[in-house]
Each structure stands twice: as C-alpha cells, then as structure tokens.
Amino acid sequence: MAYLFLLCAIFTEVVATSLLKSTEGFTRLWPTVVCLSGYGVSFALLALSISRGMRTDVAYALWSAIGTAAIVFIAVLFLGSPLSVAKVGGVGLIVTGVVALNLSGAH
C-alpha cells in the first residue's frame, strides 16, 4: 500500500508541476488553485506512504527522481523544451543515484 500512495504522490506532483507555466506566475486563479492543491495532495500522499512503512530516504528519493524524470519527459514532449545530452545525462545520474541508494541498503 505504501508504494501505491507513493505512485499517486508522484503523479499528483507531476501534474501540479506541469501546470506551473499555465498559472502565469500565480496570476491565473484556477490553474493556480489546481497546481497548489496538487502539491498539497502530493505531500499528503508522500506522508501516507512513509506512515505505512516506507523509509523516508527511499520514499523521497523515488518521489523526487521519478518526478524529475517525468517532468523532463513532459517538458520535452509537450512544453517545447529542447532535448539535450546534458538533460539525458542528468536524468541518468538521478536514476543511478536512486539505484545506488536502494542497493546500499537504504530500505
């Protein structure tokens, strides 16, 4: 159940982050409300994941790494962000770091 809460937390965080541009600096009401609500729900779900037995370091590493990789993917595909070797390498380093944390007995 902890992993389900974590996956939902990642999803809501990615949706909220994807909406940041549409808030136009938090000047548009409804995109801002949805964006900030998404962040609130995401943190609540992350907390539920941790309260259900997932270790904080593992939960946060997975939440931030998967969320970052997903946002890069969305930005390149839908928000006009250019793909670069640096972006691919950066995401690769993030994934490598999370794998190293998990293999080192972080959970």
PDB file of C-alpha atoms in Angstrom, residues 50-103:
ATOM      1  CA  ILE A  50       6.007   6.994   4.865  1.00  0.00           C
ATOM      2  CA  SER A  51       3.479   6.371   7.632  1.00  0.00           C
ATOM      3  CA  ARG A  52       2.664   2.999   6.026  1.00  0.00           C
ATOM      4  CA  GLY A  53       6.230   1.799   6.491  1.00  0.00           C
ATOM      5  CA  MET A  54       8.265   3.174   3.618  1.00  0.00           C
ATOM      6  CA  ARG A  55      11.524   4.681   4.773  1.00  0.00           C
ATOM      7  CA  THR A  56      11.751   8.436   4.388  1.00  0.00           C
ATOM      8  CA  ASP A  57      15.009   8.369   2.420  1.00  0.00           C
ATOM      9  CA  VAL A  58      13.727   5.801  -0.065  1.00  0.00           C
ATOM     10  CA  ALA A  59      10.320   7.484  -0.449  1.00  0.00           C
ATOM     11  CA  TYR A  60      11.813  10.910  -1.053  1.00  0.00           C
ATOM     12  CA  ALA A  61      14.499   9.603  -3.407  1.00  0.00           C
ATOM     13  CA  LEU A  62      11.923   7.789  -5.519  1.00  0.00           C
ATOM     14  CA  TRP A  63       9.433  10.668  -5.378  1.00  0.00           C
ATOM     15  CA  SER A  64      11.937  13.271  -6.474  1.00  0.00           C
ATOM     16  CA  ALA A  65      13.775  11.121  -9.045  1.00  0.00           C
ATOM     17  CA  ILE A  66      10.720   9.725 -10.806  1.00  0.00           C
ATOM     18  CA  GLY A  67       9.036  13.120 -10.672  1.00  0.00           C
ATOM     19  CA  THR A  68      12.080  14.858 -12.147  1.00  0.00           C
ATOM     20  CA  ALA A  69      12.441  12.311 -14.936  1.00  0.00           C
ATOM     21  CA  ALA A  70       8.725  12.563 -15.735  1.00  0.00           C
ATOM     22  CA  ILE A  71       8.822  16.375 -15.842  1.00  0.00           C
ATOM     23  CA  VAL A  72      11.822  16.344 -18.187  1.00  0.00           C
ATOM     24  CA  PHE A  73       9.960  13.902 -20.431  1.00  0.00           C
ATOM     25  CA  ILE A  74       6.772  16.020 -20.391  1.00  0.00           C
ATOM     26  CA  ALA A  75       8.671  19.266 -20.947  1.00  0.00           C
ATOM     27  CA  VAL A  76      10.478  17.856 -23.968  1.00  0.00           C
ATOM     28  CA  LEU A  77       7.370  16.276 -25.496  1.00  0.00           C
ATOM     29  CA  PHE A  78       4.687  18.859 -24.728  1.00  0.00           C
ATOM     30  CA  LEU A  79       6.145  22.118 -23.405  1.00  0.00           C
ATOM     31  CA  GLY A  80       8.685  22.889 -26.107  1.00  0.00           C
ATOM     32  CA  SER A  81      11.811  22.229 -24.077  1.00  0.00           C
ATOM     33  CA  PRO A  82      14.727  21.072 -26.227  1.00  0.00           C
ATOM     34  CA  LEU A  83      16.278  17.656 -25.638  1.00  0.00           C
ATOM     35  CA  SER A  84      19.989  17.733 -24.908  1.00  0.00           C
ATOM     36  CA  VAL A  85      22.764  15.368 -23.961  1.00  0.00           C
ATOM     37  CA  ALA A  86      23.030  17.185 -20.629  1.00  0.00           C
ATOM     38  CA  LYS A  87      19.355  16.503 -19.830  1.00  0.00           C
ATOM     39  CA  VAL A  88      19.638  12.836 -20.725  1.00  0.00           C
ATOM     40  CA  GLY A  89      22.847  12.546 -18.723  1.00  0.00           C
ATOM     41  CA  GLY A  90      21.347  14.368 -15.757  1.00  0.00           C
ATOM     42  CA  VAL A  91      18.320  12.097 -15.640  1.00  0.00           C
ATOM     43  CA  GLY A  92      20.663   9.109 -15.971  1.00  0.00           C
ATOM     44  CA  LEU A  93      22.675  10.330 -12.980  1.00  0.00           C
ATOM     45  CA  ILE A  94      19.497  10.748 -10.932  1.00  0.00           C
ATOM     46  CA  VAL A  95      18.366   7.209 -11.754  1.00  0.00           C
ATOM     47  CA  THR A  96      21.848   5.889 -10.961  1.00  0.00           C
ATOM     48  CA  GLY A  97      21.774   7.673  -7.596  1.00  0.00           C
ATOM     49  CA  VAL A  98      18.406   6.211  -6.621  1.00  0.00           C
ATOM     50  CA  VAL A  99      19.525   2.713  -7.649  1.00  0.00           C
ATOM     51  CA  ALA A 100      22.713   3.156  -5.600  1.00  0.00           C
ATOM     52  CA  LEU A 101      20.676   4.238  -2.552  1.00  0.00           C
ATOM     53  CA  ASN A 102      18.444   1.197  -2.848  1.00  0.00           C
ATOM     54  CA  LEU A 103      21.338  -1.218  -3.385  1.00  0.00           C
TER      55      LEU A 103
END
